PDB file of C-alpha atoms in Angstrom:
ATOM      1  CA  MET A   1     105.169 111.725  99.639  1.00 80.00           C
ATOM      2  CA  ARG A   2     102.910 113.795  97.428  1.00 88.00           C
ATOM      3  CA  LEU A   3     104.159 111.771  94.413  1.00 91.00           C
ATOM      4  CA  PHE A   4     103.503 108.545  96.387  1.00 89.00           C
ATOM      5  CA  ALA A   5      99.977 109.691  97.185  1.00 87.00           C
ATOM      6  CA  TRP A   6      99.062 110.476  93.638  1.00 91.00           C
ATOM      7  CA  ILE A   7     100.692 107.106  92.242  1.00 94.00           C
ATOM      8  CA  ILE A   8      98.489 105.191  94.683  1.00 92.00           C
ATOM      9  CA  GLY A   9      95.449 107.433  94.785  1.00 91.00           C
ATOM     10  CA  LEU A  10      95.031 107.982  91.020  1.00 93.00           C
ATOM     11  CA  PRO A  11      94.743 104.572  90.252  1.00 94.00           C
ATOM     12  CA  LEU A  12      92.325 103.992  92.843  1.00 92.00           C
ATOM     13  CA  ALA A  13      90.336 106.885  91.915  1.00 92.00           C
ATOM     14  CA  VAL A  14      90.057 105.396  88.091  1.00 94.00           C
ATOM     15  CA  ALA A  15      89.447 101.742  89.439  1.00 94.00           C
ATOM     16  CA  VAL A  16      86.406 103.215  91.780  1.00 92.00           C
ATOM     17  CA  THR A  17      84.836 105.027  88.728  1.00 92.00           C
ATOM     18  CA  VAL A  18      85.158 102.054  86.528  1.00 94.00           C
ATOM     19  CA  PHE A  19      83.380 100.147  89.369  1.00 92.00           C
ATOM     20  CA  ALA A  20      80.522 102.038  89.793  1.00 91.00           C
ATOM     21  CA  VAL A  21      79.807 102.876  86.223  1.00 92.00           C
ATOM     22  CA  ALA A  22      80.166  98.922  85.638  1.00 93.00           C
ATOM     23  CA  ASN A  23      77.425  98.245  88.674  1.00 91.00           C
ATOM     24  CA  ARG A  24      74.775 100.762  87.956  1.00 90.00           C
ATOM     25  CA  ALA A  25      72.048  98.073  88.557  1.00 94.00           C
ATOM     26  CA  GLU A  26      69.625  98.514  90.950  1.00 94.00           C
ATOM     27  CA  ILE A  27      69.200  95.940  94.113  1.00 93.00           C
ATOM     28  CA  ARG A  28      66.547  96.255  96.705  1.00 92.00           C
ATOM     29  CA  PHE A  29      67.709  96.165 100.230  1.00 87.00           C
ATOM     30  CA  ASP A  30      64.395  95.347 102.710  1.00 89.00           C
ATOM     31  CA  LEU A  31      64.810  96.443 106.192  1.00 84.00           C
ATOM     32  CA  TRP A  32      63.623  93.817 107.980  1.00 87.00           C
ATOM     33  CA  PRO A  33      61.658  94.752 111.108  1.00 89.00           C
ATOM     34  CA  LEU A  34      60.600  97.813 108.896  1.00 88.00           C
ATOM     35  CA  PRO A  35      57.750  97.683 106.099  1.00 89.00           C
ATOM     36  CA  PHE A  36      59.939  99.174 103.411  1.00 89.00           C
ATOM     37  CA  GLY A  37      62.899  98.613 101.636  1.00 90.00           C
ATOM     38  CA  ILE A  38      65.366 101.168  99.809  1.00 91.00           C
ATOM     39  CA  ASP A  39      66.333 100.472  96.086  1.00 93.00           C
ATOM     40  CA  LEU A  40      69.993 101.675  95.539  1.00 92.00           C
ATOM     41  CA  PRO A  41      72.671 101.082  92.563  1.00 93.00           C
ATOM     42  CA  ALA A  42      74.918  97.930  93.383  1.00 92.00           C
ATOM     43  CA  TYR A  43      78.105 100.473  93.712  1.00 92.00           C
ATOM     44  CA  LEU A  44      76.772 102.123  96.661  1.00 92.00           C
ATOM     45  CA  ALA A  45      75.774  98.764  98.301  1.00 90.00           C
ATOM     46  CA  VAL A  46      79.842  98.051  98.248  1.00 90.00           C
ATOM     47  CA  LEU A  47      81.070 101.543  98.316  1.00 92.00           C
ATOM     48  CA  VAL A  48      79.332 103.086 101.316  1.00 93.00           C
ATOM     49  CA  PRO A  49      80.106 100.258 103.652  1.00 92.00           C
ATOM     50  CA  LEU A  50      83.544 100.200 102.786  1.00 93.00           C
ATOM     51  CA  GLY A  51      83.900 104.184 103.167  1.00 93.00           C
ATOM     52  CA  LEU A  52      82.584 103.877 106.568  1.00 96.00           C
ATOM     53  CA  GLY A  53      84.611 101.062 107.370  1.00 96.00           C
ATOM     54  CA  LEU A  54      87.808 103.140 106.646  1.00 93.00           C
ATOM     55  CA  VAL A  55      86.821 106.286 108.409  1.00 96.00           C
ATOM     56  CA  ALA A  56      85.935 103.791 111.307  1.00 97.00           C
ATOM     57  CA  GLY A  57      89.170 102.471 111.212  1.00 95.00           C
ATOM     58  CA  PHE A  58      91.042 106.070 110.856  1.00 95.00           C
ATOM     59  CA  LEU A  59      89.162 107.122 113.609  1.00 96.00           C
ATOM     60  CA  LEU A  60      90.099 104.058 115.980  1.00 96.00           C
ATOM     61  CA  GLY A  61      93.651 104.228 115.066  1.00 94.00           C
ATOM     62  CA  TRP A  62      93.996 107.884 115.596  1.00 94.00           C
ATOM     63  CA  ALA A  63      91.862 107.369 119.055  1.00 96.00           C
ATOM     64  CA  SER A  64      94.357 104.742 120.061  1.00 95.00           C
ATOM     65  CA  GLY A  65      97.527 106.757 119.673  1.00 95.00           C
ATOM     66  CA  LEU A  66      95.824 109.777 121.614  1.00 95.00           C
ATOM     67  CA  LYS A  67      97.222 108.682 124.710  1.00 95.00           C
ATOM     68  CA  ALA A  68     100.865 108.823 123.312  1.00 95.00           C
ATOM     69  CA  ARG A  69     100.494 112.280 121.385  1.00 95.00           C
ATOM     70  CA  LEU A  70      99.167 113.600 124.982  1.00 96.00           C
ATOM     71  CA  ARG A  71     101.896 112.496 126.839  1.00 96.00           C
ATOM     72  CA  ALA A  72     104.379 113.424 124.113  1.00 96.00           C
ATOM     73  CA  GLY A  73     102.750 117.037 124.245  1.00 95.00           C
ATOM     74  CA  SER A  74     103.295 116.609 127.893  1.00 96.00           C
ATOM     75  CA  LEU A  75     106.633 115.958 128.105  1.00 96.00           C
ATOM     76  CA  ARG A  76     108.002 118.595 125.260  1.00 96.00           C
ATOM     77  CA  ARG A  77     106.401 121.074 127.517  1.00 96.00           C
ATOM     78  CA  ARG A  78     108.377 120.276 130.501  1.00 96.00           C
ATOM     79  CA  LEU A  79     111.300 119.862 128.192  1.00 95.00           C
ATOM     80  CA  ASP A  80     110.786 123.472 126.933  1.00 94.00           C
ATOM     81  CA  ALA A  81     110.483 124.806 130.512  1.00 93.00           C
ATOM     82  CA  ALA A  82     113.715 123.085 131.601  1.00 93.00           C
ATOM     83  CA  GLU A  83     115.917 124.593 128.530  1.00 92.00           C
ATOM     84  CA  LYS A  84     114.339 127.654 129.428  1.00 90.00           C
ATOM     85  CA  THR A  85     115.298 127.479 133.108  1.00 89.00           C
ATOM     86  CA  GLN A  86     118.823 126.105 132.362  1.00 88.00           C
ATOM     87  CA  SER A  87     119.427 129.052 129.941  1.00 84.00           C
ATOM     88  CA  GLN A  88     118.386 131.749 132.432  1.00 81.00           C
ATOM     89  CA  ALA A  89     120.849 130.371 134.983  1.00 68.00           C
TER      90      ALA A  89
END
């Protein structure tokens, strides 16, 4: 599994680095109701929302499985207690 992470992660890191180097031009974001804007590199305008979306997706996926993980833990504790009672009898 660790080799798979390297096979996927290293080319992805290289691609992100190349993208960032190639898109260093400044772009201006006007924050509409506010009287000012922000100048930032184009790569940040793409990579920051992408990263925030990945984190949000991870958290939503983790939260959706929380109920199942809690139930599995409860069932595991019940099974361990039943096995302990069985071995004492």
